[in-house]
GROMACS .gro file of C-alpha atoms in nm:
model
  386
    1MET     CA    1   1.328   2.326  -3.356
    2ALA     CA    2   1.427   2.168  -3.023
    3PHE     CA    3   1.136   2.338  -2.848
    4THR     CA    4   0.891   2.227  -3.118
    5GLY     CA    5   1.010   1.870  -3.095
    6LEU     CA    6   0.977   1.868  -2.718
    7SER     CA    7   0.630   2.019  -2.723
    8SER     CA    8   0.501   1.770  -2.977
    9THR     CA    9   0.580   1.480  -2.744
   10MET     CA   10   0.412   1.626  -2.435
   11ALA     CA   11   0.087   1.471  -2.320
   12PHE     CA   12  -0.188   1.685  -2.173
   13ALA     CA   13  -0.458   1.563  -1.939
   14ALA     CA   14  -0.816   1.602  -2.057
   15ASP     CA   15  -1.147   1.669  -1.884
   16LEU     CA   16  -1.424   1.425  -1.970
   17TYR     CA   17  -1.781   1.511  -1.867
   18VAL     CA   18  -2.058   1.274  -1.759
   19ARG     CA   19  -2.414   1.412  -1.757
   20ASN     CA   20  -2.759   1.262  -1.732
   21GLY     CA   21  -2.862   1.153  -2.081
   22GLY     CA   22  -2.529   1.267  -2.226
   23THR     CA   23  -2.649   1.624  -2.269
   24GLY     CA   24  -2.413   1.871  -2.431
   25GLY     CA   25  -2.206   1.599  -2.593
   26ALA     CA   26  -2.106   1.450  -2.258
   27PHE     CA   27  -2.089   1.081  -2.176
   28SER     CA   28  -2.411   0.936  -2.035
   29THR     CA   29  -2.234   0.683  -1.812
   30VAL     CA   30  -1.923   0.692  -1.597
   31SER     CA   31  -1.814   0.358  -1.745
   32ALA     CA   32  -1.803   0.507  -2.094
   33ALA     CA   33  -1.592   0.797  -1.973
   34ILE     CA   34  -1.347   0.560  -1.803
   35SER     CA   35  -1.316   0.358  -2.125
   36ALA     CA   36  -1.239   0.672  -2.326
   37ALA     CA   37  -1.002   0.827  -2.071
   38LEU     CA   38  -0.625   0.816  -2.065
   39ASP     CA   39  -0.398   0.811  -1.763
   40GLY     CA   40  -0.405   1.149  -1.589
   41ASP     CA   41  -0.748   1.254  -1.719
   42ARG     CA   42  -1.019   1.401  -1.502
   43ILE     CA   43  -1.377   1.278  -1.514
   44ILE     CA   44  -1.628   1.546  -1.413
   45ILE     CA   45  -1.965   1.402  -1.312
   46GLN     CA   46  -2.291   1.594  -1.301
   47PRO     CA   47  -2.512   1.507  -1.001
   48LYS     CA   48  -2.851   1.397  -1.130
   49THR     CA   49  -3.164   1.585  -1.032
   50ASN     CA   50  -3.352   1.466  -0.724
   51GLY     CA   51  -3.041   1.275  -0.615
   52ASP     CA   52  -3.096   0.997  -0.869
   53PRO     CA   53  -2.804   0.758  -0.916
   54TYR     CA   54  -2.591   0.648  -1.206
   55ILE     CA   55  -2.663   0.276  -1.184
   56GLU     CA   56  -2.346   0.095  -1.291
   57ASN     CA   57  -2.059  -0.113  -1.157
   58LEU     CA   58  -1.724   0.052  -1.222
   59THR     CA   59  -1.375  -0.083  -1.274
   60ILE     CA   60  -1.101   0.181  -1.261
   61ASN     CA   61  -0.790   0.055  -1.436
   62LYS     CA   62  -0.617   0.388  -1.509
   63SER     CA   63  -0.480   0.685  -1.318
   64LEU     CA   64  -0.789   0.908  -1.305
   65THR     CA   65  -0.951   1.183  -1.098
   66PHE     CA   66  -1.327   1.190  -1.037
   67VAL     CA   67  -1.496   1.513  -0.925
   68SER     CA   68  -1.842   1.665  -0.911
   69GLU     CA   69  -1.948   1.919  -1.174
   70THR     CA   70  -2.147   2.105  -0.907
   71ASN     CA   71  -1.954   2.257  -0.617
   72TYR     CA   72  -2.048   2.116  -0.275
   73SER     CA   73  -2.277   1.851  -0.431
   74ARG     CA   74  -2.215   1.478  -0.453
   75TYR     CA   75  -2.289   1.257  -0.751
   76PHE     CA   76  -2.458   0.925  -0.667
   77ILE     CA   77  -2.326   0.599  -0.813
   78LYS     CA   78  -2.528   0.291  -0.722
   79GLY     CA   79  -2.298  -0.002  -0.780
   80THR     CA   80  -1.964  -0.149  -0.685
   81LEU     CA   81  -1.641   0.038  -0.752
   82THR     CA   82  -1.330  -0.173  -0.806
   83ILE     CA   83  -0.982  -0.024  -0.844
   84THR     CA   84  -0.728  -0.234  -1.030
   85PRO     CA   85  -0.385  -0.172  -0.873
   86ALA     CA   86  -0.074  -0.103  -1.080
   87ALA     CA   87   0.268   0.041  -1.003
   88GLY     CA   88   0.249   0.421  -1.009
   89ARG     CA   89  -0.130   0.429  -1.050
   90VAL     CA   90  -0.306   0.718  -0.872
   91VAL     CA   91  -0.686   0.724  -0.841
   92THR     CA   92  -0.854   1.024  -0.678
   93ILE     CA   93  -1.227   1.019  -0.602
   94SER     CA   94  -1.397   1.328  -0.465
   95ASN     CA   95  -1.763   1.395  -0.377
   96LEU     CA   96  -1.891   1.044  -0.445
   97SER     CA   97  -2.203   0.913  -0.273
   98SER     CA   98  -2.260   0.538  -0.269
   99GLY     CA   99  -2.600   0.568  -0.105
  100ASN     CA  100  -2.724   0.345   0.173
  101TYR     CA  101  -2.659   0.019  -0.011
  102THR     CA  102  -2.432  -0.223   0.171
  103ILE     CA  103  -2.317  -0.399  -0.146
  104ASN     CA  104  -2.177  -0.078  -0.294
  105ASP     CA  105  -1.817  -0.075  -0.172
  106ILE     CA  106  -1.483   0.065  -0.284
  107THR     CA  107  -1.244  -0.227  -0.325
  108ALA     CA  108  -0.888  -0.276  -0.446
  109SER     CA  109  -0.891  -0.593  -0.651
  110GLY     CA  110  -0.546  -0.714  -0.544
  111ALA     CA  111  -0.194  -0.627  -0.440
  112THR     CA  112   0.037  -0.402  -0.640
  113THR     CA  113   0.353  -0.553  -0.785
  114GLY     CA  114   0.669  -0.365  -0.877
  115GLY     CA  115   0.564  -0.042  -0.705
  116ARG     CA  116   0.270   0.119  -0.527
  117THR     CA  117  -0.087   0.224  -0.601
  118THR     CA  118  -0.222   0.543  -0.442
  119ILE     CA  119  -0.595   0.590  -0.376
  120ASN     CA  120  -0.727   0.928  -0.258
  121LEU     CA  121  -1.084   0.947  -0.124
  122LEU     CA  122  -1.212   1.297  -0.038
  123ASN     CA  123  -1.548   1.418   0.090
  124CYS     CA  124  -1.731   1.097   0.000
  125ASP     CA  125  -2.031   0.919   0.150
  126LEU     CA  126  -1.941   0.549   0.134
  127ASN     CA  127  -2.050   0.211   0.263
  128ASN     CA  128  -1.732   0.007   0.305
  129VAL     CA  129  -1.373   0.062   0.194
  130TYR     CA  130  -1.149  -0.241   0.140
  131THR     CA  131  -0.811  -0.122   0.017
  132ASN     CA  132  -0.602  -0.332   0.253
  133GLN     CA  133  -0.397  -0.503  -0.015
  134ALA     CA  134  -0.016  -0.500  -0.019
  135ASN     CA  135   0.166  -0.198  -0.163
  136ILE     CA  136  -0.139   0.030  -0.166
  137THR     CA  137  -0.151   0.373  -0.003
  138THR     CA  138  -0.497   0.506   0.083
  139ASN     CA  139  -0.538   0.870   0.178
  140ILE     CA  140  -0.894   0.929   0.296
  141SER     CA  141  -1.029   1.252   0.439
  142GLY     CA  142  -1.365   1.406   0.519
  143CYS     CA  143  -1.558   1.089   0.436
  144THR     CA  144  -1.848   0.911   0.600
  145VAL     CA  145  -1.807   0.532   0.592
  146ARG     CA  146  -2.121   0.352   0.707
  147GLY     CA  147  -1.940   0.026   0.774
  148VAL     CA  148  -1.571  -0.066   0.770
  149LEU     CA  149  -1.281   0.153   0.661
  150ASN     CA  150  -1.007  -0.103   0.603
  151PHE     CA  151  -0.672   0.000   0.450
  152SER     CA  152  -0.311  -0.116   0.471
  153HIS     CA  153  -0.112   0.210   0.455
  154GLY     CA  154  -0.180   0.580   0.424
  155ARG     CA  155  -0.339   0.869   0.606
  156ALA     CA  156  -0.693   0.890   0.743
  157THR     CA  157  -0.813   1.227   0.872
  158ALA     CA  158  -1.154   1.359   0.978
  159ASN     CA  159  -1.359   1.059   0.871
  160LYS     CA  160  -1.658   0.903   1.043
  161ALA     CA  161  -1.668   0.523   1.029
  162GLN     CA  162  -1.825   0.238   1.220
  163TYR     CA  163  -1.491   0.056   1.229
  164LEU     CA  164  -1.147   0.180   1.122
  165SER     CA  165  -0.887  -0.089   1.067
  166VAL     CA  166  -0.531  -0.060   0.940
  167TYR     CA  167  -0.488  -0.417   0.834
  168SER     CA  168  -0.258  -0.626   0.619
  169LEU     CA  169  -0.141  -0.981   0.672
  170VAL     CA  170   0.103  -0.960   0.379
  171PRO     CA  171   0.412  -0.739   0.426
  172ASP     CA  172   0.469  -0.470   0.165
  173THR     CA  173   0.747  -0.533  -0.083
  174SER     CA  174   0.759  -0.175  -0.215
  175ILE     CA  175   0.787   0.018   0.109
  176ALA     CA  176   0.631   0.363   0.133
  177ALA     CA  177   0.839   0.648   0.277
  178SER     CA  178   0.575   0.759   0.529
  179ASP     CA  179   0.421   0.613   0.843
  180VAL     CA  180   0.055   0.524   0.889
  181GLU     CA  181  -0.125   0.831   1.025
  182VAL     CA  182  -0.479   0.826   1.167
  183TYR     CA  183  -0.581   1.172   1.291
  184GLY     CA  184  -0.906   1.327   1.405
  185ASN     CA  185  -1.150   1.050   1.312
  186ILE     CA  186  -1.482   0.943   1.465
  187VAL     CA  187  -1.494   0.564   1.506
  188ASP     CA  188  -1.815   0.428   1.653
  189ASN     CA  189  -1.650   0.104   1.755
  190VAL     CA  190  -1.289  -0.017   1.737
  191LEU     CA  191  -0.987   0.160   1.593
  192SER     CA  192  -0.737  -0.119   1.527
  193TYR     CA  193  -0.390  -0.180   1.385
  194THR     CA  194  -0.260  -0.505   1.231
  195GLN     CA  195   0.033  -0.414   1.006
  196THR     CA  196   0.398  -0.523   1.024
  197SER     CA  197   0.551  -0.291   0.763
  198TYR     CA  198   0.512   0.059   0.917
  199ASN     CA  199   0.518   0.269   1.229
  200PHE     CA  200   0.179   0.412   1.318
  201LYS     CA  201   0.046   0.733   1.471
  202PHE     CA  202  -0.305   0.741   1.619
  203HIS     CA  203  -0.373   1.099   1.725
  204ASN     CA  204  -0.686   1.288   1.834
  205ASN     CA  205  -0.948   1.028   1.745
  206PHE     CA  206  -1.281   0.973   1.921
  207CYS     CA  207  -1.358   0.600   1.944
  208ALA     CA  208  -1.480   0.317   2.165
  209ARG     CA  209  -1.155   0.118   2.183
  210ILE     CA  210  -0.801   0.108   2.043
  211ALA     CA  211  -0.669  -0.241   1.972
  212ILE     CA  212  -0.318  -0.324   1.849
  213GLN     CA  213  -0.292  -0.671   1.696
  214ALA     CA  214   0.048  -0.658   1.521
  215ILE     CA  215   0.332  -0.408   1.482
  216LYS     CA  216   0.650  -0.364   1.281
  217THR     CA  217   0.973  -0.502   1.426
  218ASP     CA  218   1.172  -0.232   1.611
  219SER     CA  219   0.900   0.022   1.537
  220PHE     CA  220   0.811   0.335   1.736
  221ASN     CA  221   0.437   0.394   1.753
  222GLU     CA  222   0.215   0.661   1.906
  223ILE     CA  223  -0.133   0.659   2.059
  224ILE     CA  224  -0.164   1.023   2.164
  225ASN     CA  225  -0.450   1.258   2.258
  226ASN     CA  226  -0.735   1.022   2.177
  227THR     CA  227  -1.072   1.014   2.351
  228VAL     CA  228  -1.204   0.664   2.419
  229ASN     CA  229  -1.555   0.617   2.552
  230ASN     CA  230  -1.727   0.279   2.564
  231PRO     CA  231  -2.053   0.255   2.760
  232ASN     CA  232  -2.087  -0.114   2.668
  233PRO     CA  233  -1.896  -0.378   2.869
  234SER     CA  234  -1.614  -0.540   2.672
  235ASP     CA  235  -1.390  -0.843   2.709
  236VAL     CA  236  -1.071  -0.634   2.675
  237ALA     CA  237  -0.938  -0.298   2.796
  238PRO     CA  238  -1.000   0.030   2.608
  239PHE     CA  239  -0.628   0.031   2.519
  240TYR     CA  240  -0.544  -0.325   2.422
  241ILE     CA  241  -0.221  -0.478   2.289
  242SER     CA  242  -0.281  -0.834   2.178
  243SER     CA  243  -0.062  -1.136   2.243
  244ASN     CA  244  -0.096  -1.215   1.869
  245ASN     CA  245   0.181  -0.973   1.782
  246ASN     CA  246   0.376  -1.194   1.542
  247GLY     CA  247   0.657  -1.193   1.798
  248ASN     CA  248   0.763  -0.847   1.683
  249ALA     CA  249   0.932  -0.617   1.933
  250GLY     CA  250   0.854  -0.247   1.917
  251THR     CA  251   0.758   0.054   2.127
  252ILE     CA  252   0.404   0.182   2.175
  253VAL     CA  253   0.367   0.520   2.346
  254ILE     CA  254   0.023   0.574   2.504
  255MET     CA  255   0.003   0.937   2.616
  256ASN     CA  256  -0.240   1.224   2.681
  257ASN     CA  257  -0.549   1.011   2.625
  258ALA     CA  258  -0.881   1.046   2.808
  259ALA     CA  259  -1.104   0.743   2.856
  260SER     CA  260  -1.412   0.602   3.023
  261PHE     CA  261  -1.550   0.250   2.993
  262ALA     CA  262  -1.803   0.008   3.135
  263VAL     CA  263  -1.623  -0.277   3.309
  264GLY     CA  264  -1.669  -0.613   3.140
  265GLN     CA  265  -1.437  -0.912   3.164
  266THR     CA  266  -1.152  -0.686   3.276
  267ASN     CA  267  -1.128  -0.366   3.475
  268ALA     CA  268  -0.789  -0.281   3.322
  269CYS     CA  269  -0.751   0.060   3.160
  270ILE     CA  270  -0.447  -0.051   2.959
  271GLN     CA  271  -0.386  -0.417   2.880
  272ASN     CA  272  -0.060  -0.546   2.733
  273GLN     CA  273  -0.073  -0.915   2.652
  274SER     CA  274   0.238  -0.908   2.434
  275ASN     CA  275   0.574  -1.025   2.567
  276ASN     CA  276   0.758  -0.816   2.307
  277ALA     CA  277   0.579  -0.482   2.290
  278ASN     CA  278   0.744  -0.207   2.498
  279VAL     CA  279   0.447  -0.005   2.624
  280ILE     CA  280   0.510   0.341   2.774
  281ALA     CA  281   0.197   0.492   2.932
  282SER     CA  282   0.195   0.846   3.071
  283TYR     CA  283  -0.039   1.140   3.135
  284ASN     CA  284  -0.352   0.939   3.057
  285VAL     CA  285  -0.671   1.012   3.252
  286PHE     CA  286  -0.961   0.775   3.319
  287THR     CA  287  -1.295   0.803   3.492
  288ASN     CA  288  -1.233   0.444   3.606
  289PRO     CA  289  -0.979   0.356   3.875
  290PHE     CA  290  -0.641   0.331   3.703
  291VAL     CA  291  -0.562  -0.041   3.667
  292THR     CA  292  -0.319  -0.200   3.422
  293GLN     CA  293  -0.246  -0.554   3.308
  294GLY     CA  294   0.082  -0.673   3.163
  295ASN     CA  295   0.426  -0.516   3.143
  296MET     CA  296   0.455  -0.145   3.081
  297THR     CA  297   0.638   0.165   3.197
  298GLN     CA  298   0.397   0.401   3.374
  299SER     CA  299   0.412   0.761   3.493
  300ASN     CA  300   0.169   1.042   3.573
  301ASN     CA  301  -0.147   0.847   3.487
  302SER     CA  302  -0.468   0.925   3.677
  303GLY     CA  303  -0.782   0.729   3.756
  304SER     CA  304  -1.122   0.821   3.903
  305VAL     CA  305  -1.106   1.155   3.725
  306ASN     CA  306  -1.425   1.357   3.681
  307MET     CA  307  -1.496   1.390   3.308
  308ASN     CA  308  -1.806   1.406   3.090
  309PHE     CA  309  -1.817   1.229   2.752
  310ASN     CA  310  -2.081   1.275   2.483
  311ASN     CA  311  -2.098   1.017   2.201
  312THR     CA  312  -2.344   1.231   2.004
  313THR     CA  313  -2.168   1.567   2.000
  314TYR     CA  314  -1.822   1.404   2.042
  315THR     CA  315  -1.731   1.640   2.322
  316LEU     CA  316  -1.529   1.595   2.638
  317THR     CA  317  -1.524   1.824   2.940
  318GLY     CA  318  -1.389   1.810   3.291
  319MET     CA  319  -1.057   1.739   3.454
  320ASN     CA  320  -0.888   1.638   3.130
  321GLU     CA  321  -0.814   2.009   3.083
  322ASN     CA  322  -0.440   2.078   3.123
  323ALA     CA  323  -0.388   1.716   3.230
  324GLY     CA  324  -0.163   1.607   2.944
  325ASN     CA  325   0.215   1.614   2.916
  326PRO     CA  326   0.338   1.966   3.007
  327ASP     CA  327   0.625   1.957   2.758
  328VAL     CA  328   0.594   2.247   2.515
  329LYS     CA  329   0.587   2.020   2.210
  330TYR     CA  330   0.249   1.887   2.328
  331THR     CA  331   0.089   2.226   2.391
  332ASP     CA  332  -0.259   2.301   2.263
  333LEU     CA  333  -0.338   2.529   1.971
  334ASP     CA  334  -0.372   2.823   2.214
  335LEU     CA  335  -0.024   2.737   2.351
  336THR     CA  336  -0.155   2.631   2.691
  337ARG     CA  337  -0.069   2.296   2.848
  338ASN     CA  338  -0.195   1.988   2.667
  339ASP     CA  339  -0.558   1.892   2.730
  340ALA     CA  340  -0.581   1.512   2.749
  341GLY     CA  341  -0.821   1.385   2.486
  342HIS     CA  342  -0.902   1.462   2.125
  343TYR     CA  343  -0.887   1.843   2.147
  344GLY     CA  344  -0.531   1.852   2.279
  345GLY     CA  345  -0.204   1.918   2.098
  346SER     CA  346  -0.111   2.024   1.746
  347ASN     CA  347  -0.339   1.770   1.580
  348SER     CA  348  -0.641   1.891   1.773
  349TRP     CA  349  -0.990   1.786   1.671
  350ALA     CA  350  -1.049   2.156   1.602
  351ASN     CA  351  -0.829   2.132   1.293
  352TYR     CA  352  -1.074   1.899   1.122
  353TRP     CA  353  -1.422   1.944   1.270
  354PRO     CA  354  -1.684   2.060   1.196
  355ALA     CA  355  -1.623   1.911   0.854
  356ASN     CA  356  -1.827   2.153   0.647
  357VAL     CA  357  -1.839   2.512   0.769
  358GLY     CA  358  -1.998   2.737   0.508
  359ASN     CA  359  -1.892   2.510   0.220
  360ARG     CA  360  -1.533   2.624   0.250
  361PRO     CA  361  -1.230   2.413   0.156
  362GLN     CA  362  -1.131   2.167   0.427
  363VAL     CA  363  -0.795   2.135   0.600
  364ASN     CA  364  -0.699   1.768   0.613
  365TYR     CA  365  -0.341   1.761   0.739
  366LEU     CA  366  -0.115   1.986   0.946
  367VAL     CA  367   0.243   1.960   1.068
  368THR     CA  368   0.310   2.243   1.312
  369PRO     CA  369   0.623   2.201   1.526
  370ARG     CA  370   0.615   2.387   1.856
  371THR     CA  371   0.985   2.459   1.901
  372ILE     CA  372   1.294   2.534   1.694
  373SER     CA  373   1.636   2.448   1.835
  374SER     CA  374   1.826   2.543   1.519
  375GLY     CA  375   1.788   2.556   1.145
  376THR     CA  376   1.470   2.627   0.949
  377LEU     CA  377   1.110   2.616   1.067
  378ASN     CA  378   0.907   2.393   0.838
  379ILE     CA  379   0.526   2.409   0.856
  380SER     CA  380   0.327   2.202   0.611
  381GLY     CA  381  -0.038   2.132   0.554
  382SER     CA  382  -0.287   2.026   0.293
  383GLY     CA  383  -0.657   2.055   0.219
  384PHE     CA  384  -0.919   1.995  -0.046
  385SER     CA  385  -1.206   2.177  -0.208
  386LYS     CA  386  -1.559   2.037  -0.226
   0.00000   0.00000   0.00000
């Protein structure tokens, strides 16, 4: 009797299908499926023939998962997609294509109160992402973002975006347990950070500049094993810490990076305009003469190094090899000394790219410690199917 009573109160998630014309008893629109769904349901969308879109604007106000009915194929939704935040709400969107329409964005409609909203975006082709509201975690992996990827907290791995910005002017009130992690992304322009609630880790990205506008008080932050290449003259250095830092004191480690840039208004490789940020720069290599501006602790940095950068194939060759920190915890995947740049270390570019080899599932996160002093070795990772 106790088992029967317990079972009768359990809720089971359902699969709701969306197909062109509502064939087979399916819904004909995604909006209708959302209206009929309950929290925890999965909406399975059939890609239309010839790549035709479902033309509708969507509001997601429940915890739902959206996937393609056809493996390795994206469904096309031509319209805006707005997520309504709520404490405990989890929205997962996989294999969505927004098409080349600049008005079709993914947007969080506001901040979350009394908890956090989680948004997962996997293997999508998008225009802009604006989920930089307070108390929202965005985990995005394997996506192409034609414009701006703008979020306030979460993990971004193996995405290609024009701009990637971790940005929030309003401090979180329901603090997440994890840091902000940005690993293995292609950013055509600036990778930036303006967030006062979390530590950040920028590892193994390929971009044109890294700009830090605001940090958390007493935070410890990492800019490690990135490749920065900017052939266009700029008004600031390729590694830039702004004076507009909200007065917050914290540490920023800049290590094992490889960079080349066209000299603009400054010839500095690293520029610290903050009076409060403690910048520690080591084992970075530049094709430019090594020049710094502002206060920082420096060691083992090199300038006028012979390296070749390719912004089309996202490759780097030359004297960055074995130029990173020799400590064993920074060793490359083959256990040789760290290669400065995006292929070096445990979070190597090779973990994430190429993004689609033989339509196999994609690794999107790895934690692989190099040494064990005592206790248990913990290795964790995650991935997703397409």
